[in-house]
Short mmCIF file of C-alpha atoms in Angstrom, two decimals:
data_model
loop_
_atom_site.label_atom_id
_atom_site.label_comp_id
_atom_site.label_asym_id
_atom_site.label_seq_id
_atom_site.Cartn_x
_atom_site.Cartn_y
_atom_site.Cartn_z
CA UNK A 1003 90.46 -30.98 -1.80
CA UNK A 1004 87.62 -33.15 -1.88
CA UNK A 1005 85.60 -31.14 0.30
CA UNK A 1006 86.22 -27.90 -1.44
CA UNK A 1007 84.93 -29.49 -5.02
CA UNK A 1008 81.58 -30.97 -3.16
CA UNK A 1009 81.26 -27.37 -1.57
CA UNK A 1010 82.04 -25.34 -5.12
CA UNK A 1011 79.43 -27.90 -6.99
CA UNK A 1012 76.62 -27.34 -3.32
CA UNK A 1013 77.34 -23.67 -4.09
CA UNK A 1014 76.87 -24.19 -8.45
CA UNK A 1015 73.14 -26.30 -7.62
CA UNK A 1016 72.01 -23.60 -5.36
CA UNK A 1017 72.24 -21.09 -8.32
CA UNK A 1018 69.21 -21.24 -10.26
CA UNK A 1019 69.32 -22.82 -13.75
CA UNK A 1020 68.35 -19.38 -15.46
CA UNK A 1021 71.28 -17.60 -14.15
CA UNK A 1022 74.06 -19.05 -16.47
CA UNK A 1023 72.35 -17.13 -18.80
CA UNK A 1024 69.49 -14.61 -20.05
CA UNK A 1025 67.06 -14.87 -22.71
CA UNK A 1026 66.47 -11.17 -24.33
CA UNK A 1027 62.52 -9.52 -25.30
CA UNK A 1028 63.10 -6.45 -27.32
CA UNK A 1029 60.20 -4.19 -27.56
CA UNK A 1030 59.68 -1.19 -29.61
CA UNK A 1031 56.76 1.09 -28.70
CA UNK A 1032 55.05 4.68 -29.23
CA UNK A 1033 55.21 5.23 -24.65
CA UNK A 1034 56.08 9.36 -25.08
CA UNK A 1035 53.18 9.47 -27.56
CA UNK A 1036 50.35 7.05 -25.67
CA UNK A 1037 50.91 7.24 -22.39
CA UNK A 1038 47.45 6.46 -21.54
CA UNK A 1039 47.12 3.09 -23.24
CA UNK A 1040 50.90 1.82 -23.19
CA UNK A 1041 52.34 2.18 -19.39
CA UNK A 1042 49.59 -0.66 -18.46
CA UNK A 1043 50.88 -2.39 -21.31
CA UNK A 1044 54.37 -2.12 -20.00
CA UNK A 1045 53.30 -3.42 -16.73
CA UNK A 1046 51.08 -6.15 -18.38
CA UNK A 1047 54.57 -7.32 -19.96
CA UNK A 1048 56.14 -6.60 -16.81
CA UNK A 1049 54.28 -8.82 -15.05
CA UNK A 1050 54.17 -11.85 -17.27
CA UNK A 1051 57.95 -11.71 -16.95
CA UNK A 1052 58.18 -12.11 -13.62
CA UNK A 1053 55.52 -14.91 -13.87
CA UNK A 1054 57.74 -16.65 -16.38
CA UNK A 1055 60.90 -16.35 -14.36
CA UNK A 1056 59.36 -17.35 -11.17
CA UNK A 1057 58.17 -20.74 -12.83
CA UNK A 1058 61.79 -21.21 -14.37
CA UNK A 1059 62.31 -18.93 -17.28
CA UNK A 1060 62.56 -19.80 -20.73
CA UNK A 1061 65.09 -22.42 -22.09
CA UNK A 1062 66.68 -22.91 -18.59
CA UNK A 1063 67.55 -19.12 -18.97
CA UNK A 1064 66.00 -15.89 -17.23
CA UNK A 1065 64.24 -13.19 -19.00
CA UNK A 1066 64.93 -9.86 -19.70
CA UNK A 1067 62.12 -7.17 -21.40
CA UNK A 1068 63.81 -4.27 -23.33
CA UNK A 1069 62.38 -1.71 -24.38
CA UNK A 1070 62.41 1.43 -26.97
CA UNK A 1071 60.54 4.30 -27.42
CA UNK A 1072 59.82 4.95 -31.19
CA UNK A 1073 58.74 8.74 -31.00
CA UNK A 1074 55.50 7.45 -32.78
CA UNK A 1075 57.92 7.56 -36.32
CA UNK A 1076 58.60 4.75 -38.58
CA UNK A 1077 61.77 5.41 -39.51
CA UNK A 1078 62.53 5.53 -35.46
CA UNK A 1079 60.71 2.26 -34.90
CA UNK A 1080 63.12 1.13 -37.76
CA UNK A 1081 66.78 2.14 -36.22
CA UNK A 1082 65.16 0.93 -32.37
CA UNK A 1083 64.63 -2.56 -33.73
CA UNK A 1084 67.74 -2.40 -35.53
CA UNK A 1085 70.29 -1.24 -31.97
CA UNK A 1086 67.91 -4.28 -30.42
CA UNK A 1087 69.75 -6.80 -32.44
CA UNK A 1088 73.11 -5.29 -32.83
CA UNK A 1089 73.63 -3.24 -29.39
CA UNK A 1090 71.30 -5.54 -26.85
CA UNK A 1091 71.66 -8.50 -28.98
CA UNK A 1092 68.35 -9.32 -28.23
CA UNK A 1093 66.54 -12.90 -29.36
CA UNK A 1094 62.99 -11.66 -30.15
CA UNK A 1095 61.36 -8.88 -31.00
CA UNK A 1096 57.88 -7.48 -30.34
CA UNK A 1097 55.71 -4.12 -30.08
CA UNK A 1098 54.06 -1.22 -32.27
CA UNK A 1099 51.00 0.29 -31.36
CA UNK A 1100 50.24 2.76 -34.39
CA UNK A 1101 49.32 1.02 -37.45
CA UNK A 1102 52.27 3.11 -39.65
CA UNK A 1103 54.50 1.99 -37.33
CA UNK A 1104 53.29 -1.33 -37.43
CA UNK A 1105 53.75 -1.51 -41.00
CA UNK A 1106 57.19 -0.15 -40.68
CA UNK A 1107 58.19 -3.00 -38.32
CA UNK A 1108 56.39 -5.69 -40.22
CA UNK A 1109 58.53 -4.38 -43.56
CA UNK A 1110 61.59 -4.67 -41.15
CA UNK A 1111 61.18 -8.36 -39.76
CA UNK A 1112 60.74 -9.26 -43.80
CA UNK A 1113 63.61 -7.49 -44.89
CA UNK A 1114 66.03 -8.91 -41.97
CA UNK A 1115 64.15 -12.43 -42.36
CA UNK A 1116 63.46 -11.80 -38.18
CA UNK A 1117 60.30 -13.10 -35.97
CA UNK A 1118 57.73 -10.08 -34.73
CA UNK A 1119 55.12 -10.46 -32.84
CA UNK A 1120 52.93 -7.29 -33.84
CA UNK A 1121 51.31 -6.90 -30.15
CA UNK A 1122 48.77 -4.05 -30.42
CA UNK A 1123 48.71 -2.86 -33.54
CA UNK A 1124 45.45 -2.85 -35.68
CA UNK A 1125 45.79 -2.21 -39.09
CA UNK A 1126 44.24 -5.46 -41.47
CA UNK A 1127 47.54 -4.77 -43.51
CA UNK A 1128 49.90 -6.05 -41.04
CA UNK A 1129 48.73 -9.77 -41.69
CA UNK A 1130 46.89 -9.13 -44.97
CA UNK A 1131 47.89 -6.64 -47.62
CA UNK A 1132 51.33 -6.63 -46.49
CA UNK A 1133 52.10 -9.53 -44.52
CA UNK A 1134 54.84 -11.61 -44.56
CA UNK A 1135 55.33 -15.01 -43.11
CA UNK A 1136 57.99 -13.53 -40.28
CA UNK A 1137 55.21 -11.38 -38.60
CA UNK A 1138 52.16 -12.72 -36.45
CA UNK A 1139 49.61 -10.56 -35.10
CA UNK A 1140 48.38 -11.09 -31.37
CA UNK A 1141 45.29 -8.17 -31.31
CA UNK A 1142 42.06 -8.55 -33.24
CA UNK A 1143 42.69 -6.43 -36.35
CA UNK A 1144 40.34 -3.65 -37.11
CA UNK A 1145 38.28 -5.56 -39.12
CA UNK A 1146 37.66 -8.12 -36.74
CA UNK A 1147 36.71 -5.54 -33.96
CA UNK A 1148 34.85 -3.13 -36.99
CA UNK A 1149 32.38 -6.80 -37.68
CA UNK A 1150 31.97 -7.02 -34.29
CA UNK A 1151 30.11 -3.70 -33.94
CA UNK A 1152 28.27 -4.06 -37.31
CA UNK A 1153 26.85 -7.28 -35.74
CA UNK A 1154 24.88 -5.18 -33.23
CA UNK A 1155 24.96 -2.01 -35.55
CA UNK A 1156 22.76 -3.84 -38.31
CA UNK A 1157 20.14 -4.69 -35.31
CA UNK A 1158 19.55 -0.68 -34.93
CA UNK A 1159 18.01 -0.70 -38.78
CA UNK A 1160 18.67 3.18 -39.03
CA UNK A 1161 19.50 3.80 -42.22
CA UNK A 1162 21.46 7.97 -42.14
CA UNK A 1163 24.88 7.27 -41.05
CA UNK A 1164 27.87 9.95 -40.25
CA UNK A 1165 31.60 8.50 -39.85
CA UNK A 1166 34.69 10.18 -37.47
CA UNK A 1167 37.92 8.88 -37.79
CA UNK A 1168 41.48 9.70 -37.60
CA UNK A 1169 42.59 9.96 -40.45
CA UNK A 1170 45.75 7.91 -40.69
CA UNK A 1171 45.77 3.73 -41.72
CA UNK A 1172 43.52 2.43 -39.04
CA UNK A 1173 40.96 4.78 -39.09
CA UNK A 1174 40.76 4.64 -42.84
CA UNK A 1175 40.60 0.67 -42.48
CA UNK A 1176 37.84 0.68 -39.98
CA UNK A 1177 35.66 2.97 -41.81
CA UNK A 1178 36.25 1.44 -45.14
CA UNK A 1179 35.51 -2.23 -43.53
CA UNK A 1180 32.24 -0.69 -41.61
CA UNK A 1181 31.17 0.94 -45.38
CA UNK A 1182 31.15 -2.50 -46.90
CA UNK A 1183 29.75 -4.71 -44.38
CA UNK A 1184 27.06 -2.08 -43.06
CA UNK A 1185 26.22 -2.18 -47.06
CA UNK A 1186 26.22 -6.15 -47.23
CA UNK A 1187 23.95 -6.24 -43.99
CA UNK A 1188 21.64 -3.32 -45.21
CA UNK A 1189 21.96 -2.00 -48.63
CA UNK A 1190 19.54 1.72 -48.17
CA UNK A 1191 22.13 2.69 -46.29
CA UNK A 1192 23.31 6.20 -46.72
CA UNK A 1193 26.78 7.78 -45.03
CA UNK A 1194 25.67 11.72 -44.53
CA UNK A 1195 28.57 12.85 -43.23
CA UNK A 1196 32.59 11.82 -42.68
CA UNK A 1197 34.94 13.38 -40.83
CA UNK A 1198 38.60 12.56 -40.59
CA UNK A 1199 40.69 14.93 -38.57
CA UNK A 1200 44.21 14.34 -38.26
CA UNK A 1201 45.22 12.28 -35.30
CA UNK A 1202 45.62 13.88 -32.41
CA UNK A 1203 45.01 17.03 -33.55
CA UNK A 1204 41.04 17.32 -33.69
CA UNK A 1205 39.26 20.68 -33.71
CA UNK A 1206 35.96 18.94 -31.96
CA UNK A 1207 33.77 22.23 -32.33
CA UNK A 1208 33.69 21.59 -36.43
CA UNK A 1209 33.65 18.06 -36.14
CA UNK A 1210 30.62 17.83 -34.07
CA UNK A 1211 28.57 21.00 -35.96
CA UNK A 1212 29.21 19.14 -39.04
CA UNK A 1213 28.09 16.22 -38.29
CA UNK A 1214 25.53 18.01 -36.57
CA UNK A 1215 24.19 19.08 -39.94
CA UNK A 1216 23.98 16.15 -41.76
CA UNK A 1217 21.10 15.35 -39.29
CA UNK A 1218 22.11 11.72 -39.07
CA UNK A 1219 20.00 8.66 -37.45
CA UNK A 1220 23.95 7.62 -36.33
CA UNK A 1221 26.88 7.98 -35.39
CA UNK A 1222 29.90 5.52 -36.26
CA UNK A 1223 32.78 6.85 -33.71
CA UNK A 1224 36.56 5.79 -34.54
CA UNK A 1225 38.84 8.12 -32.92
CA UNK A 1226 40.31 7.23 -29.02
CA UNK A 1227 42.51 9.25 -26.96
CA UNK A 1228 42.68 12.71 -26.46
CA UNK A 1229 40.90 12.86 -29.81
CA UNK A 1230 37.65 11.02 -28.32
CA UNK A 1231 37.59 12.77 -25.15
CA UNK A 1232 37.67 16.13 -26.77
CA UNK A 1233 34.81 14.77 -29.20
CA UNK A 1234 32.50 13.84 -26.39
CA UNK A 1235 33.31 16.83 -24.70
CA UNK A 1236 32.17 19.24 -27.38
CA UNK A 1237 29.32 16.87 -28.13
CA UNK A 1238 27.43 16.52 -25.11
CA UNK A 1239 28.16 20.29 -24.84
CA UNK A 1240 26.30 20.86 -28.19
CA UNK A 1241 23.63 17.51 -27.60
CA UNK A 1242 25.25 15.63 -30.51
CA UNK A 1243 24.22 12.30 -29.32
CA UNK A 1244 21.02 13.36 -28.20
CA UNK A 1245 18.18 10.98 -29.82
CA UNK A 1246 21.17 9.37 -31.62
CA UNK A 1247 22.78 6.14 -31.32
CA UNK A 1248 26.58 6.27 -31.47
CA UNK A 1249 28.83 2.96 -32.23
CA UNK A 1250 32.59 3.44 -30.98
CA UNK A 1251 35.05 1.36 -32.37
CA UNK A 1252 37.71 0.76 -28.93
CA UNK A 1253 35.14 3.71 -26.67
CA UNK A 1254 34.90 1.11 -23.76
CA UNK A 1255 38.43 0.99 -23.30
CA UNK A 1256 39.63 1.96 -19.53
CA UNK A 1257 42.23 3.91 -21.32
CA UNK A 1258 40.25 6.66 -22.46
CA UNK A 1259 36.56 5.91 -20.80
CA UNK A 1260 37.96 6.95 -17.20
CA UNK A 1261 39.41 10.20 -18.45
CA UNK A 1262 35.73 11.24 -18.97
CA UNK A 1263 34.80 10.90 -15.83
CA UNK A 1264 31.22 12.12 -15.58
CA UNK A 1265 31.27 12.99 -19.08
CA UNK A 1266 31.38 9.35 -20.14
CA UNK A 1267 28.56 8.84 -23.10
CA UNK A 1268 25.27 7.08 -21.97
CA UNK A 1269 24.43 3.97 -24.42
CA UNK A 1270 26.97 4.14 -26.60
CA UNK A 1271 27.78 0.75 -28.09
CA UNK A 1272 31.34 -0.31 -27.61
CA UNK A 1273 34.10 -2.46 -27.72
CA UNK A 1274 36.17 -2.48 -24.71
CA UNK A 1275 37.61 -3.72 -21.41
CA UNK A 1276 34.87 -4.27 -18.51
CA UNK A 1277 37.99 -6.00 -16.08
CA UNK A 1278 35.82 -5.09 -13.30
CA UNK A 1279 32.82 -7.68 -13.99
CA UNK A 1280 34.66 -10.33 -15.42
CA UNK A 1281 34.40 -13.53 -13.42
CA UNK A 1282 36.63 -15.97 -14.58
CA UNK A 1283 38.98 -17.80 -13.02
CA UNK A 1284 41.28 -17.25 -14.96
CA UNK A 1285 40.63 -13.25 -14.94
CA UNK A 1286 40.53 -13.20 -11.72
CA UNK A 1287 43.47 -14.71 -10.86
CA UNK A 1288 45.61 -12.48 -13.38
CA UNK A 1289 43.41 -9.26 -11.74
CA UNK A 1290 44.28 -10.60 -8.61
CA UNK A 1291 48.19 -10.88 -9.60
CA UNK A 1292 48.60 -7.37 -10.98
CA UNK A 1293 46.42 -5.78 -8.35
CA UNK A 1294 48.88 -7.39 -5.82
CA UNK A 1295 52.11 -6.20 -7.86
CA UNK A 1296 50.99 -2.52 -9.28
CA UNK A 1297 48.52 -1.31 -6.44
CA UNK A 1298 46.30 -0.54 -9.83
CA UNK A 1299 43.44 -2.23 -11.29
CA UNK A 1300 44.19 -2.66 -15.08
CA UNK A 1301 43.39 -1.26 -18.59
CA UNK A 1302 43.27 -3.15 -22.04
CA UNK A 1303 47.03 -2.17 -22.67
CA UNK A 1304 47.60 -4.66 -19.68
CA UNK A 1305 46.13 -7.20 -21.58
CA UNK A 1306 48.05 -6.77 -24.40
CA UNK A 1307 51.50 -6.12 -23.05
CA UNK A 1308 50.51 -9.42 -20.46
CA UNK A 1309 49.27 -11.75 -23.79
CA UNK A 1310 52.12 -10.66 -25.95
CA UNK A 1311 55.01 -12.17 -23.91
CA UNK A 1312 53.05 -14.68 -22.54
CA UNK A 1313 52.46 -15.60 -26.59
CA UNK A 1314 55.97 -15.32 -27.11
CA UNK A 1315 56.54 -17.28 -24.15
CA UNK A 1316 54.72 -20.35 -25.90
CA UNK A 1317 55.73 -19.90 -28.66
CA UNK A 1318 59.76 -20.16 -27.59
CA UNK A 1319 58.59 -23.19 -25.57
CA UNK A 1320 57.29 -25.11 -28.24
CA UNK A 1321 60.01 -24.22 -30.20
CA UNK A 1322 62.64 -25.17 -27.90
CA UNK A 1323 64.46 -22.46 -29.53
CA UNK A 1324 64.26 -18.31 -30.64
CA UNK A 1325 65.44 -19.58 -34.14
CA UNK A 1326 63.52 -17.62 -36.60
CA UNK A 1327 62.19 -20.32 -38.81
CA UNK A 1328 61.38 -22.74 -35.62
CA UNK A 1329 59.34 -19.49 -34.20
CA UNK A 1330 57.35 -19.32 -37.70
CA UNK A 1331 56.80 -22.53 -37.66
CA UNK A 1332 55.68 -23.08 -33.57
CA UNK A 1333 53.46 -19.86 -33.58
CA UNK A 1334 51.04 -21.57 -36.63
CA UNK A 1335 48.37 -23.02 -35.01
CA UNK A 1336 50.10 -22.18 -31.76
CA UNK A 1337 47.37 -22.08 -28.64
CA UNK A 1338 48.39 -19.53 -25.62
CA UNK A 1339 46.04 -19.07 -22.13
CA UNK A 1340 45.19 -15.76 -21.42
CA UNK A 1341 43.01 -14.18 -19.00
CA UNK A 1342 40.24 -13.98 -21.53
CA UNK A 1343 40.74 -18.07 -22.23
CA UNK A 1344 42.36 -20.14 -25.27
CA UNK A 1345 43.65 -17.96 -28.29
CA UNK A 1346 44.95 -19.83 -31.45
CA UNK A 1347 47.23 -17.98 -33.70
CA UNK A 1348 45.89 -19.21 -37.19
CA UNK A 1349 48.26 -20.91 -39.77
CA UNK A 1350 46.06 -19.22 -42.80
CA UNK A 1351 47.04 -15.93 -42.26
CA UNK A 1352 49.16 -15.40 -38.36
CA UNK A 1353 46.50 -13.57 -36.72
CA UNK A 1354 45.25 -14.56 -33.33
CA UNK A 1355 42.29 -15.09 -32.35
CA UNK A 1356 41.83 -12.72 -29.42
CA UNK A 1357 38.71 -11.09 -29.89
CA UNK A 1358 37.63 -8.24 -27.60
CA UNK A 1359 34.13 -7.47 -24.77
CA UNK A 1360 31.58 -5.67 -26.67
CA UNK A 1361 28.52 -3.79 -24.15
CA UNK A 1362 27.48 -0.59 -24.01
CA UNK A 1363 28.51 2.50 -22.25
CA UNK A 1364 27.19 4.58 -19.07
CA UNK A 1365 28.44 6.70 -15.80
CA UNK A 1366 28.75 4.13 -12.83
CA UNK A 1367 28.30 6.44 -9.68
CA UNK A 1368 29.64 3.84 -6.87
CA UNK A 1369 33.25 3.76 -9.36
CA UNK A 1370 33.35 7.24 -10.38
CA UNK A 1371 33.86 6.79 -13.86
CA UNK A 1372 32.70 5.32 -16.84
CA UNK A 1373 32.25 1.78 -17.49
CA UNK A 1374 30.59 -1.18 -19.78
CA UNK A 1375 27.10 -2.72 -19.19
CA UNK A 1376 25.25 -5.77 -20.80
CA UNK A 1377 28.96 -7.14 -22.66
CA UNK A 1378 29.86 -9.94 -23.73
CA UNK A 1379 33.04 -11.48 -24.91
CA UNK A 1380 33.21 -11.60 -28.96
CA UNK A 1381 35.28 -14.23 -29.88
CA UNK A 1382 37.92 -13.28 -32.36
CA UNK A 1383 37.40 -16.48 -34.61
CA UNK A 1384 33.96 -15.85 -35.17
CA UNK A 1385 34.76 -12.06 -36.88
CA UNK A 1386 37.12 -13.50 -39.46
CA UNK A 1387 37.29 -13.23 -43.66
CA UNK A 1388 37.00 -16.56 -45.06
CA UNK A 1389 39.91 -18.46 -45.83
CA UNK A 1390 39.83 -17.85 -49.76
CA UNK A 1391 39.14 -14.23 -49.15
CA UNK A 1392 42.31 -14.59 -46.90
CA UNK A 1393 44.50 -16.09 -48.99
CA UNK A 1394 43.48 -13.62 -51.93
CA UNK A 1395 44.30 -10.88 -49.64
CA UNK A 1396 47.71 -11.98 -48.34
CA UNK A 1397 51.16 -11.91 -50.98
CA UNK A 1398 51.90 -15.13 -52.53
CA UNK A 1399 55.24 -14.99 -50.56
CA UNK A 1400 53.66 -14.63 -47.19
CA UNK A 1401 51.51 -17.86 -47.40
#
């Protein structure tokens, strides 16, 4: 008898700890509608999983990622979250890539008092106008990215300005935070021309004669996707950008630069993801990792999806729990290592400070495609409203 018990508890210690139990990610996500941008970032999340698992899991218990498509709908985004907790009985949740949907989950985690972690998202509403002190942010919000740009869009001095944009919440937010800090930076400015065709659903011929017509000095770019590639397209076909300077608000992004191929604009200044000249160690060993795993190099969704549960990861830790109030309370001022370095999620407001590579654009003949030149990485503390503005912007209940 004795030697069956010390055999039973040999067999019980040779079982890891994490397998008397599973810790549950539940993700909800617009995959059938951006393909481009979110399969990386389902591998990026992919990935950090494993990494997390094969260093112990989280609270002694494995990790599982699940995920839901939200047909790019609110209201779908809503009832996935919702069958998450009730069906999956999952202990976290994170996701949304369009800002409505965003919005829609950030309303949700309020009204269910539940902890979101907003991954890609970049609406300034999610953690200003409407936040709440259940949802934290992990991508640098549109204005963050939008200051960026002005920062080397003031340095041009040209003073006839057209606008494109989709014309949904983010594009309306990006353009409307340009507008005010290209006219705090230089006040003779003058916006010639806007155009705001609905997303995804651009006729590029008008957009580009119209803008055409205005005879502008520049060009300040918003839309990505099939949207932007279409744009380009019909631009370079009808020398748009010719003698013009165009700034492109998420342009240098893998994503949708390498679907140009040849096509890719010359000079345009970006913000983006140059993974293939960035020479950290810390970079490389993550480009190393999902090279290794995926057989792929990978795209700014990667980043994302990785730095989200990795965030969450820290968060849980520090915790010691996937309480909701512990979460709130863990994730202010929590730090997380990426592959981009240190990012704090700030206490003022839930945002992180991930910030983004900002360089400009050209065709790189030995890769095929094209890529970023003369970058550098913009911190995302550095592109911030001040903390009264913040605080005047977010709901008395969210501080």
């Amino acid at each position: 008898m004795q030697i069956r018990w010390t055999m039973a508890w040999l067999a019980l210690a040779a079982v890891p700890a994490w397998a008397q139990g599973v810790l549950k990610i539940g993700e909800v996500n617009s995959y059938k509608a951006m393909p481009a941008f979110l399969e990386p970032y389902k591998k990026g999340m992919e990935l950090a999983v494993e990494q997390i698992n094969a260093d112990g899991g989280l609270l002694g218990k494995k990790v599982v990622l699940i995920t839901r498509d939200d047909n790019a709908s609110p209201g779908d985004a809503v009832r996935a979250a919702e069958e998450l907790y009730t069906r999956e009985k999952i202990d976290v949740l994170t996701g949304s890539f369009l800002s409505h949907v965003g919005m829609a989950l950030t309303d949700y985690a309020q009204q269910k008092q539940r902890f979101f972690l907003a991954s890609e998202t970049l609406t300034d509403k999610v953690v200003w106008q409407n936040g709440n002190r259940y949802t934290y942010r992990l991508r640098g919000s549109t204005y963050m990215q939008t200051a960026m740009l002005v920062q080397e869009a003031k340095k041009l001095n040209k003073k006839r300005w057209a606008i494109v944009y989709p014309n949904y919440e983010y594009g309306q937010s990006a353009v409307a935070t340009f507008k005010k800090l290209m006219k705090e930076a230089q006040p003779d400015i003058e916006f010639v021309a806007e155009q705001a065709p609905p997303l995804g659903k651009i006729d590029a011929g008008s957009v580009v004669q119209a803008l055409a017509d205005a005879k502008p000095d520049a060009i300040f770019n918003v839309l990505f996707s099939v949207d932007l590639g279409k744009f380009v397209r019909e631009g370079n076909t009808r020398g748009l950008f010719k003698g013009r300077t165009v700034v492109g608000l998420l342009s240098g992004e893998p994503e949708y630069l390498d679907a140009l191929r040849t096509e890719a604009p010359e000079g345009w200044i970006v913000t983006g993801y140059p993974w293939y000249s960035i020479k950290t160690p810390e970079h490389e060993a993550f480009l190393k990792a999902y090279q290794s795993k995926f057989k792929d190099y990978p795209r700014l969704g990667t980043i994302v999806g990785y730095n989200a549960i990795q965030s969450l990861a820290a968060g849980i830790k520090k915790a010691g729990t996937t309480d909701t109030e512990a979460l709130i309370k863990a994730f202010k001022g929590l730090d997380v290592k990426t592959p981009w370095g240190v990012i704090t999620y700030r206490a003022q407001d839930n945002q992180s400070t991930m910030g983004a590579f900002v360089g400009k654009t050209t065709y790189s003949k030995d890769m095929q495609r094209g890529v970023m030149t003369d970058f550098y990485y913009a911190d995302g503390k550095d592109y911030q409203p001040t903390d009264a503005q913040v605080k005047q912007m977010r709901p008395a209940s969210a501080q």
